[in-house]
Amino acid sequence: MVAAPVTSAAAAAPAAADASAWLAELAGALLPSRRQEDWRFTDLSPLLAIPTGIAAPSAEPSVAVPADPWTGLSLPAGVERLTGADAERLLGTALTATGAADHWPVRLNAGAAPAPLVLRVRRDGGSLELPLAAPAGDGLAAWRLLVLLEPGARLELLQVPSAAPGQRQLLSLVTEVVLAEDARLSLGCLALGRDDCCLLNHLVVRQAPGSELLAATVSAGWSLARHEPRVLQERGAASTRLRGLQRVEGHQLADTHSCVRFEGPEGELDQLHKAVAGGAGRSVFNGAVQVPRAAQRTNAAQMSRNLLLSDRARIDTKPELEIVADDVKCAHGATVSQLQSEELFYLRSRGIDAAAAARLLQRAFCEDVLRFLPAAARRHDPISALLGDA
Amino acid sequence: MIRPDAPVLLEIRDLQAAVDDQPILKGVNLTIRAGEIHAVMGRNGSGKSTLSKVLAGHPAYAVTGGSVLYRGENLLELDPEQRARIGLFLGFQYPVEIPGVSNLEFLRVATNARRAERGEEELDTFAFEDLVRERLAVVQMDPAFLERSVNEGFSGGEKKRNEILQMALLEPVVAILDETDSGLDIDALRIVAGGVNQLASPDNATLLITHYQRLLDLITPDHVHVMAAGRILRSGGKELALELERSGYDWVDQELARLGADAERQPAEVA
């Protein structure tokens, strides 16, 4: 019998079981299942199609700890890298405070033991782009970041995680942020992926009173992408703006589970999450907002807007408001629509062909979030990737 | 301006159309020559807005019979965008708001689509800004409106001015203005009517669809047509509009009842 390069169902099952066992061992916990509420809509089987092992340029992937990838990084004035005991002391502070340390994607990241990048910003740190380019080689590529802004400090930070060309990879990104009083951070994550790669992205933020956070995440093209922004306003009185945009095509799945918790009064949240779903793609949004009794006079607004481009695509969107305090404003809403036929006809009646009109409308839908990314993101031409003509 | 020898721009013959299988147009006949201004009047539900949508190619309306020739070419087989490119323009009764699409960008893409069809070179951002600023004067429009999203948050008058601005940029051969006067105060009406008058030339034609005489006080039509029950019931000169202003539309019911027995009969011409 001639060996053919065909994977039979019988052969695939053990490979998936191997992958599952390897991931569970690395994370020290079994993969989440859809019986768990937080993963109800999210099928993790695309993770099992990624070859096991840590992505490394060598021929034999192993679980060896990779060398420090940050040595060549040049930082703007006002931003310094902490290493050694200083760094170790700070790492995990936001994960612990938000209860995210036990989340499976975070455990997986810890299991991969990436060399951490710990940054401290003392004043105006200007603008910094972190190109998170995975090394060559199939398998898992992980990054661990912590960004600490001291009182009154500022920073604009753009993360651009990307898979290595031609490699099947699972990207794991865990970012911790600590904002002291009156610190201001604009954080963008531009995650343009490929159909044979997955992304698990955790963002965990502690905010002190008077601090301002703008976090914008744009994601498209991944077989599976899971984004979990979690913000804790430790004593309230801070400003949180969250922007999300995810696009799915084919059989892709993108899932955003956000959580914002106010532990004190007079906190503000302004959240907009958008999704564009084409093909047989699936988009999931779950937005938790927690307002305990201590968080009087909280002002929170959450909106989920979704564009459905195909009758096979699927959108699941759910606000999850837990409000105990009685003197608060918490608004939320969700819309799912198709391209509006009257808008299309108006554009066509001006000589713009149907395809160009549809693109113009989709572009407008996306720009609403793209404009919140740091300016440096423009260089990556996100709109072309999002509209599927990169 | 009526010139019997002027070329025919639009020839509508026995046009029938339906929306959701409900017949709306039941045999419309209308011939428009270069240099002419026509007004189609009628009550709500008479089919006059449907006529404008069908001519522009709205996909919700199905043509069930008849023909429309635009400069000798079968208009009905063209997509809406192709109709626009060859010079047909519809000014909307309710211009659509499109959040996130900049008005300036929209106007530029539309203008370039029309220019490409005419064999003219496309305008880059700078050349287009020069053109659009010049054309803004036609409707006395504030350049600030260029920076906003298409029609978003515009008042009724601003939306209609934006329609006429588009007309000024696209330089249509046949412009159909659907209830352009609705929702306008007298100052806005003067500005919009002034724009239409400036753009009228011996080489183009305008079809005004309106409910009231007041627009026709400012734009003098060469021909006035009264629509009812999906047909043109009566045609005449500008005095027909004045007569309607005096006597209202009540005679329409009597005439429809009289015609009811003979649906095939063509409407009588009124001298």
XYZ file of C-alpha atoms in Angstrom:
661
model
C 0.000 0.000 0.000
C 1.315 3.388 -1.011
C 1.491 5.972 1.727
C -0.491 8.966 0.581
C -0.284 12.451 2.107
C -3.859 12.198 3.239
C -4.937 12.484 6.823
C -7.718 10.053 7.513
C -10.287 10.673 10.184
C -8.812 7.837 12.186
C -5.384 9.451 12.084
C -6.694 12.932 12.840
C -8.402 11.966 16.067
C -5.231 10.884 17.877
C -3.447 14.040 16.621
C -6.171 16.186 18.143
C -6.046 14.148 21.333
C -2.270 14.629 21.429
C -2.666 18.363 20.937
C -5.302 18.529 23.618
C -3.113 16.619 26.067
C -0.080 18.768 25.271
C -2.005 22.029 25.758
C -3.549 20.735 28.992
C -0.173 19.759 30.334
C 1.349 23.125 29.482
C -1.545 25.015 31.076
C -1.830 22.643 33.997
C -5.558 22.413 33.292
C -7.871 20.764 30.805
C -9.068 22.834 27.852
C -12.271 24.727 28.608
C -15.335 23.028 27.225
C -18.519 24.480 25.842
C -20.305 23.304 28.952
C -18.602 26.207 30.745
C -20.633 29.399 30.502
C -17.664 31.550 29.430
C -16.955 29.214 26.516
C -20.482 28.292 25.576
C -20.317 29.724 22.050
C -16.642 29.113 21.463
C -15.473 25.870 19.995
C -11.757 25.499 20.745
C -11.148 22.697 18.248
C -9.167 25.023 15.891
C -6.499 25.068 18.624
C -6.103 21.335 18.183
C -5.257 21.749 14.492
C -2.115 23.692 15.437
C 0.989 21.471 15.725
C 2.177 20.986 19.281
C 5.389 22.497 20.599
C 6.742 25.987 21.104
C 7.293 27.816 17.825
C 11.036 28.005 17.273
C 13.251 28.312 14.222
C 14.899 24.965 15.002
C 13.808 21.778 13.279
C 12.751 20.178 16.529
C 10.277 22.238 18.493
C 10.596 21.763 22.205
C 9.311 23.229 25.409
C 12.678 24.844 26.051
C 12.414 28.424 27.317
C 13.198 30.734 24.370
C 15.889 33.379 24.615
C 14.893 36.922 25.561
C 13.316 38.401 22.401
C 13.346 41.944 23.798
C 17.073 42.635 23.858
C 17.032 44.696 20.649
C 14.003 46.798 21.619
C 14.593 50.545 21.638
C 12.393 52.477 24.023
C 11.386 56.133 23.932
C 12.697 58.479 26.617
C 10.517 58.199 29.698
C 10.013 54.465 29.270
C 12.360 52.020 30.956
C 12.490 48.264 31.033
C 12.605 46.550 34.396
C 14.257 43.169 34.748
C 15.205 40.710 37.461
C 13.667 41.007 40.905
C 12.058 44.399 40.132
C 10.164 42.852 37.268
C 9.285 39.648 39.095
C 7.807 41.604 41.995
C 5.374 43.397 39.657
C 4.404 40.598 37.315
C 1.006 39.116 38.023
C -0.245 42.091 40.037
C -3.108 42.859 37.665
C -3.855 39.212 36.914
C -4.297 38.474 40.592
C -6.364 41.578 41.267
C -8.843 40.710 38.527
C -8.949 36.977 39.135
C -7.667 36.341 35.623
C -4.591 34.370 36.720
C -6.625 31.160 36.663
C -8.094 31.705 33.210
C -7.058 28.926 30.926
C -5.463 31.125 28.224
C -3.433 32.895 30.935
C -2.303 29.576 32.394
C -1.319 28.428 28.931
C 0.735 31.582 28.478
C 2.436 31.015 31.840
C 3.154 27.415 30.852
C 4.947 28.589 27.727
C 7.090 30.777 30.006
C 7.851 33.598 27.570
C 10.520 36.100 28.595
C 8.472 38.943 30.088
C 8.705 42.566 29.031
C 8.094 44.882 31.970
C 7.945 48.578 31.164
C 7.740 51.485 33.569
C 6.643 54.906 32.359
C 7.498 57.835 34.627
C 6.367 60.823 32.561
C 5.276 61.349 28.962
C 6.454 58.199 27.240
C 5.291 59.319 23.804
C 4.438 56.613 21.331
C 5.693 53.035 21.175
C 4.964 50.249 18.739
C 5.578 46.661 19.789
C 5.778 44.451 16.728
C 4.940 41.050 18.198
C 6.162 38.929 15.295
C 6.137 35.219 16.042
C 9.375 33.374 15.343
C 9.430 30.888 12.475
C 8.246 27.364 13.224
C 4.875 25.721 13.802
C 3.360 25.729 17.260
C 2.776 28.078 20.168
C 4.241 31.587 20.310
C 3.679 33.504 23.539
C 4.306 37.029 24.826
C 3.957 38.376 28.326
C 3.896 42.127 28.951
C 3.431 44.412 31.887
C 3.130 48.156 31.490
C 3.219 50.344 34.563
C 2.343 54.030 34.336
C 3.331 56.100 37.347
C 1.181 59.015 38.547
C 0.533 61.467 35.712
C 2.500 59.432 33.155
C 1.319 58.996 29.572
C 1.888 56.455 26.847
C 0.528 55.500 23.454
C 1.224 51.836 22.819
C 0.465 49.777 19.729
C 0.717 45.992 19.751
C 0.845 44.203 16.421
C 0.830 40.449 17.008
C 1.451 38.500 13.815
C 2.047 34.884 12.889
C 5.189 33.885 10.984
C 4.610 33.484 7.228
C 3.615 29.981 6.210
C 3.594 28.601 9.771
C 0.632 27.172 11.651
C 0.737 28.947 14.959
C -1.169 29.625 18.133
C -0.368 33.103 19.408
C -0.785 33.767 23.093
C -0.619 37.317 24.390
C -1.021 38.373 28.002
C -0.748 42.078 28.771
C -0.975 43.524 32.252
C -1.401 47.246 32.758
C -1.248 49.239 35.963
C -2.338 52.870 35.767
C -1.540 55.048 38.780
C -3.444 58.255 39.614
C -3.961 60.526 36.597
C -1.987 58.267 34.251
C -3.215 58.070 30.659
C -2.736 55.118 28.349
C -3.895 54.703 24.785
C -3.442 51.043 23.954
C -4.085 49.612 20.516
C -3.929 46.006 19.452
C -3.990 45.388 15.729
C -4.249 41.636 15.234
C -4.492 40.667 11.582
C -4.248 36.910 11.313
C -4.483 33.989 8.975
C -6.942 31.190 8.511
C -4.571 28.524 9.845
C -3.579 30.419 13.004
C -5.239 31.178 16.330
C -4.920 34.006 18.819
C -5.618 34.094 22.555
C -5.354 37.658 23.789
C -5.745 38.716 27.409
C -5.578 42.321 28.539
C -5.816 42.988 32.256
C -5.848 46.547 33.603
C -5.843 48.059 37.090
C -6.894 51.676 37.140
C -6.395 54.144 39.980
C -8.701 57.173 40.363
C -8.154 59.897 37.783
C -6.520 57.551 35.304
C -7.698 57.236 31.711
C -7.590 54.127 29.586
C -8.407 53.880 25.901
C -8.035 50.310 24.686
C -8.861 49.507 21.048
C -8.615 45.990 19.677
C -8.974 45.198 15.991
C -8.941 41.589 14.918
C -9.519 39.808 11.620
C -8.559 36.701 9.736
C -7.857 34.217 12.557
C -9.254 30.733 12.506
C -10.026 31.380 16.157
C -9.459 34.587 18.089
C -10.416 35.126 21.693
C -10.008 38.566 23.250
C -10.510 39.108 26.952
C -10.079 42.703 28.042
C -10.616 42.988 31.808
C -10.512 46.292 33.609
C -10.672 46.937 37.302
C -11.301 50.475 38.520
C -9.889 49.853 41.978
C -11.431 52.864 43.676
C -13.683 54.076 40.861
C -13.359 57.664 39.561
C -11.383 56.595 36.495
C -12.226 56.724 32.810
C -12.319 53.580 30.696
C -12.955 53.605 26.972
C -13.021 50.259 25.198
C -13.253 49.833 21.437
C -13.389 46.495 19.664
C -13.748 45.449 16.053
C -13.661 41.889 14.837
C -14.247 40.460 11.393
C -14.878 36.819 10.499
C -15.092 35.092 7.131
C -15.203 31.468 6.006
C -15.454 29.333 9.125
C -13.571 31.733 11.378
C -14.611 32.482 14.916
C -13.857 35.622 16.881
C -14.899 35.987 20.477
C -14.591 38.962 22.792
C -15.374 38.526 26.463
C -14.874 41.834 28.221
C -15.291 42.638 31.873
C -15.201 46.005 33.593
C -15.555 46.191 37.362
C -15.971 49.316 39.449
C -14.768 49.015 43.050
C -15.493 52.641 43.942
C -17.778 55.544 43.051
C -17.901 57.842 40.019
C -16.220 55.600 37.506
C -16.903 55.952 33.792
C -17.087 53.396 31.018
C -17.668 54.037 27.334
C -17.565 50.796 25.375
C -18.259 50.111 21.714
C -17.837 46.676 20.235
C -18.352 46.016 16.536
C -18.338 42.878 14.450
C -18.564 42.116 10.741
C -19.513 38.522 9.950
C -19.374 37.081 6.441
C -19.268 33.565 5.003
C -20.086 31.021 7.673
C -18.128 33.031 10.235
C -19.170 33.422 13.808
C -18.758 36.379 16.116
C -19.290 36.315 19.855
C -19.419 39.266 22.221
C -20.067 39.083 25.919
C -19.713 42.344 27.818
C -19.750 42.143 31.583
C -20.097 45.333 33.623
C -19.986 44.959 37.395
C -21.231 47.766 39.597
C -21.200 46.715 43.264
C -22.704 48.779 46.058
C -19.536 50.835 46.548
C -19.696 52.079 42.972
C -22.348 54.776 43.335
C -22.664 57.364 40.555
C -21.000 55.088 38.040
C -21.695 56.145 34.465
C -21.378 53.247 32.045
C -22.459 52.843 28.434
C -21.951 49.741 26.355
C -22.954 49.255 22.738
C -22.569 46.240 20.479
C -23.054 46.816 16.748
C -22.945 43.971 14.294
C -23.015 43.695 10.543
C -24.175 40.434 9.086
C -22.993 39.976 5.483
C -24.202 36.446 4.842
C -27.122 34.289 5.864
C -24.718 31.577 7.003
C -22.786 33.850 9.352
C -23.738 34.034 12.987
C -23.580 36.709 15.667
C -23.997 36.105 19.381
C -23.941 39.225 21.477
C -24.819 39.607 25.134
C -24.467 42.379 27.679
C -23.999 41.138 31.202
C -24.731 43.901 33.657
C -24.476 43.200 37.362
C -25.640 46.321 39.114
C -26.041 46.502 42.883
C -25.459 50.221 43.462
C -28.693 52.211 43.076
C -27.482 55.638 41.939
C -25.895 54.750 38.610
C -26.344 55.237 34.888
C -25.766 52.060 32.923
C -26.876 52.026 29.330
C -26.437 49.146 26.974
C -27.638 48.116 23.552
C -27.029 45.766 20.691
C -27.864 45.896 17.008
C -27.481 43.296 14.294
C -28.133 44.463 10.760
C -27.321 43.861 7.150
C -26.065 46.509 4.763
C -28.986 48.875 4.437
C -30.634 48.607 1.027
C -31.631 52.295 0.995
C -28.035 53.349 1.681
C -26.821 51.058 -1.086
C -29.377 52.405 -3.547
C -28.525 55.998 -2.686
C -24.858 55.373 -3.455
C -25.654 53.431 -6.628
C -27.950 56.195 -7.835
C -24.866 58.404 -7.824
C -22.919 56.141 -10.157
C -21.100 54.080 -7.511
C -21.306 50.391 -8.429
C -22.855 47.904 -6.031
C -19.570 46.337 -4.908
C -17.898 49.704 -4.317
C -20.965 50.958 -2.470
C -20.918 47.906 -0.190
C -17.222 48.469 0.491
C -17.790 52.121 1.276
C -20.451 51.206 3.827
C -18.350 48.459 5.408
C -15.398 50.780 5.555
C -17.465 53.387 7.351
C -18.596 50.726 9.796
C -14.986 49.771 10.550
C -13.523 53.308 10.651
C -15.666 53.964 13.671
C -13.271 51.757 15.663
C -10.079 52.037 13.594
C -9.794 55.736 14.339
C -9.175 54.868 17.982
C -5.996 52.917 17.216
C -2.731 54.807 17.710
C -1.719 56.678 14.551
C 1.106 54.215 13.897
C -1.505 51.560 13.004
C -2.256 53.312 9.683
C 1.051 52.074 8.329
C -0.292 48.516 8.457
C -3.266 49.464 6.256
C -5.806 47.722 8.497
C -8.777 48.722 6.356
C -7.574 46.712 3.352
C -7.095 43.639 5.516
C -10.487 44.123 7.110
C -12.252 44.461 3.777
C -10.537 41.345 2.546
C -8.396 42.796 -0.245
C -4.998 42.982 1.401
C -38.023 76.209 -23.126
C -40.062 74.306 -25.707
C -38.429 73.568 -29.056
C -40.388 71.007 -31.066
C -37.214 70.048 -32.933
C -35.109 69.531 -29.799
C -33.860 65.971 -29.356
C -35.945 63.627 -27.211
C -34.032 62.778 -24.020
C -36.550 60.580 -22.253
C -39.419 58.676 -23.782
C -41.695 56.767 -21.416
C -44.228 54.496 -23.118
C -47.051 52.694 -21.291
C -44.819 52.148 -18.254
C -46.185 49.725 -15.710
C -44.523 48.846 -12.422
C -45.271 47.043 -9.202
C -43.837 46.818 -5.714
C -44.419 43.613 -3.737
C -46.722 42.436 -6.561
C -48.908 45.482 -6.020
C -49.351 47.375 -9.325
C -48.528 51.085 -8.845
C -47.819 52.428 -12.318
C -50.530 51.477 -14.780
C -49.395 52.848 -18.102
C -47.441 56.111 -17.905
C -46.668 57.997 -21.128
C -44.316 60.965 -21.130
C -41.897 62.486 -23.639
C -39.211 64.896 -22.480
C -37.091 66.916 -24.895
C -33.871 68.807 -24.339
C -34.373 72.213 -22.757
C -37.716 71.347 -21.159
C -38.844 71.510 -17.565
C -41.707 69.167 -16.722
C -43.696 69.033 -13.515
C -45.573 65.944 -12.418
C -48.164 66.740 -9.789
C -50.609 64.592 -7.925
C -51.841 63.550 -4.555
C -50.033 61.187 -2.237
C -50.267 57.657 -3.551
C -50.813 58.744 -7.155
C -47.606 56.992 -8.201
C -45.426 60.027 -8.868
C -42.641 59.030 -6.463
C -42.785 55.486 -7.787
C -42.220 56.865 -11.268
C -39.027 58.560 -10.081
C -37.760 55.418 -8.318
C -38.497 53.220 -11.330
C -36.641 55.600 -13.642
C -33.614 55.586 -11.301
C -33.703 51.787 -11.081
C -34.640 51.125 -7.455
C -34.427 47.321 -7.037
C -37.616 47.145 -4.963
C -39.737 48.184 -7.961
C -40.444 45.676 -10.724
C -41.222 46.937 -14.202
C -44.116 44.839 -15.478
C -44.699 46.474 -18.841
C -43.894 49.296 -21.234
C -40.589 50.897 -22.114
C -38.309 53.802 -21.281
C -35.824 55.111 -23.814
C -33.084 57.455 -22.643
C -31.583 59.190 -25.680
C -32.731 56.202 -27.716
C -31.210 53.631 -25.346
C -33.254 51.125 -23.328
C -32.930 52.573 -19.838
C -34.669 49.721 -18.049
C -31.962 47.165 -18.711
C -29.286 49.284 -17.000
C -28.203 49.085 -13.358
C -28.907 52.165 -11.240
C -25.224 53.116 -11.233
C -25.032 52.914 -15.014
C -28.097 55.134 -15.377
C -26.415 57.709 -13.147
C -23.171 57.564 -15.080
C -24.841 58.269 -18.412
C -26.597 61.304 -16.997
C -29.805 60.399 -15.184
C -30.103 61.984 -11.758
C -32.636 61.423 -9.005
C -32.893 64.029 -6.285
C -34.318 62.118 -3.338
C -37.382 63.120 -1.399
C -35.671 61.751 1.695
C -31.894 61.823 1.145
C -30.299 58.927 3.011
C -27.971 59.489 5.959
C -24.783 57.442 5.748
C -22.799 57.670 8.990
C -19.053 57.279 8.618
C -18.890 58.061 4.893
C -17.477 61.529 4.403
C -19.599 63.769 2.220
C -16.517 65.033 0.377
C -15.293 61.517 -0.401
C -18.765 60.455 -1.506
C -19.115 63.450 -3.813
C -15.688 62.820 -5.291
C -16.279 59.118 -5.994
C -19.662 59.901 -7.557
C -18.270 62.751 -9.666
C -15.402 60.610 -10.900
C -17.748 57.772 -11.857
C -19.678 60.220 -14.054
C -16.499 61.786 -15.470
C -15.030 58.393 -16.357
C -18.195 57.578 -18.322
C -17.854 60.845 -20.230
C -14.231 60.115 -21.053
C -12.961 62.857 -18.753
C -10.007 62.335 -16.485
C -10.699 61.563 -12.839
C -10.093 64.350 -10.351
C -7.658 63.879 -7.506
C -8.430 65.149 -4.039
C -7.042 68.622 -4.657
C -8.591 69.189 -8.083
C -11.908 67.949 -6.750
C -11.829 70.304 -3.777
C -11.432 73.222 -6.168
C -14.409 72.046 -8.205
C -16.649 71.362 -5.245
C -15.922 74.720 -3.639
C -16.938 76.436 -6.858
C -20.170 74.421 -7.079
C -21.062 75.049 -3.437
C -21.976 78.550 -4.547
C -24.879 77.186 -6.604
C -26.702 76.308 -3.386
C -24.941 78.768 -1.042
C -23.708 75.860 1.061
C -21.192 76.095 3.880
C -17.968 74.163 3.079
C -18.188 72.687 6.600
C -20.821 70.284 5.256
C -18.158 68.613 3.135
C -16.351 67.393 6.231
C -19.394 65.723 7.732
C -20.814 62.283 7.045
C -23.235 62.087 4.114
C -26.447 63.850 5.218
C -25.878 62.837 8.825
C -27.467 65.335 11.161
C -28.302 67.661 8.240
C -31.545 69.621 8.537
C -34.209 69.042 5.881
C -33.051 72.093 3.968
C -29.395 71.115 4.167
C -30.158 67.666 2.804
C -31.990 69.123 -0.183
C -29.178 71.571 -0.837
C -26.770 68.649 -0.728
C -28.906 66.941 -3.384
C -28.680 69.992 -5.651
C -24.935 70.191 -4.990
C -24.651 66.606 -6.242
C -26.655 67.599 -9.292
C -24.295 70.529 -9.876
C -21.292 68.173 -9.739
C -22.766 65.343 -11.810
C -24.164 67.650 -14.512
C -27.016 65.296 -15.432
C -28.794 65.223 -18.773
C -32.123 64.393 -17.170
C -32.665 65.395 -13.548
C -35.669 64.037 -11.673
C -36.325 65.931 -8.476
C -38.682 64.078 -6.184
C -40.546 66.421 -3.813
C -37.497 68.620 -3.557
C -39.699 71.292 -2.008
C -41.003 69.179 0.852
C -39.858 70.211 4.283
C -38.267 73.471 3.098
C -38.898 76.909 4.523
C -39.243 79.735 2.046
C -35.573 80.766 2.165
C -34.320 77.237 1.585
C -36.902 76.799 -1.163
C -35.581 79.908 -2.946
C -32.018 78.670 -2.714
C -32.863 75.191 -3.978
C -35.061 76.540 -6.791
C -32.329 79.024 -7.699
C -29.878 76.130 -7.965
C -32.193 74.188 -10.257
C -32.729 77.238 -12.471
C -28.985 77.843 -12.739
C -28.372 74.274 -13.814
C -31.133 74.149 -16.431
C -29.810 74.519 -19.971
C -30.978 73.968 -23.574
C -29.154 70.623 -23.519
C -30.668 69.093 -20.415
C -34.101 68.543 -18.967
C -35.691 68.551 -15.530
C -38.612 66.551 -14.214
C -40.029 68.061 -11.037
C -42.218 65.869 -8.923
C -44.243 67.958 -6.553
C -47.383 68.200 -4.567
C -47.741 71.961 -4.471
C -47.704 74.955 -6.734
C -45.229 76.900 -4.589
C -42.142 75.329 -6.169
C -43.568 76.190 -9.578
C -43.770 79.854 -8.584
C -39.975 79.755 -8.555
C -39.256 77.274 -11.356
C -41.454 77.804 -14.379
C -42.430 74.504 -15.980
C -42.968 74.095 -19.706
C -45.297 71.160 -19.170
C -47.431 70.139 -16.206
C -48.836 66.638 -15.799
C -51.340 65.433 -13.254
C -50.906 61.878 -12.070
C -53.581 59.743 -10.474
C -53.943 56.026 -9.912
C -50.661 55.272 -11.646
C -51.316 57.202 -14.841
C -50.988 60.684 -16.209
C -54.539 61.892 -16.176
C -54.103 65.285 -17.735
C -51.259 67.301 -19.269
C -50.993 70.980 -20.001
C -48.905 74.104 -19.669
C -47.977 75.968 -16.520
C -51.576 77.230 -16.218
C -52.653 73.693 -15.317
C -50.704 73.964 -12.094
C -52.436 77.251 -11.297
C -55.792 75.678 -12.009
C -54.968 72.877 -9.585
C -54.025 75.438 -6.988
C -57.494 76.970 -7.341
C -59.692 73.919 -7.733
C -57.706 71.262 -5.871
C -57.665 67.613 -6.844
C -61.358 66.803 -6.335
C -62.044 66.668 -10.079
C -59.518 63.832 -10.238
C -61.917 61.443 -8.502
C -64.695 62.227 -10.962
C -62.400 61.775 -13.891
C -61.053 58.504 -12.520
C -64.616 57.230 -12.003
C -65.441 58.180 -15.578
C -62.344 56.401 -16.848
C -62.809 53.465 -14.500
C -65.028 51.567 -16.898
C -62.393 51.751 -19.599
C -58.969 51.208 -18.077
C -57.323 50.942 -21.465
C -58.354 54.393 -22.556
C -55.571 56.949 -22.927
C -55.886 60.167 -20.926
C -57.195 63.190 -22.788
C -54.743 65.942 -23.706
C -55.702 69.356 -22.457
C -54.611 72.187 -24.669
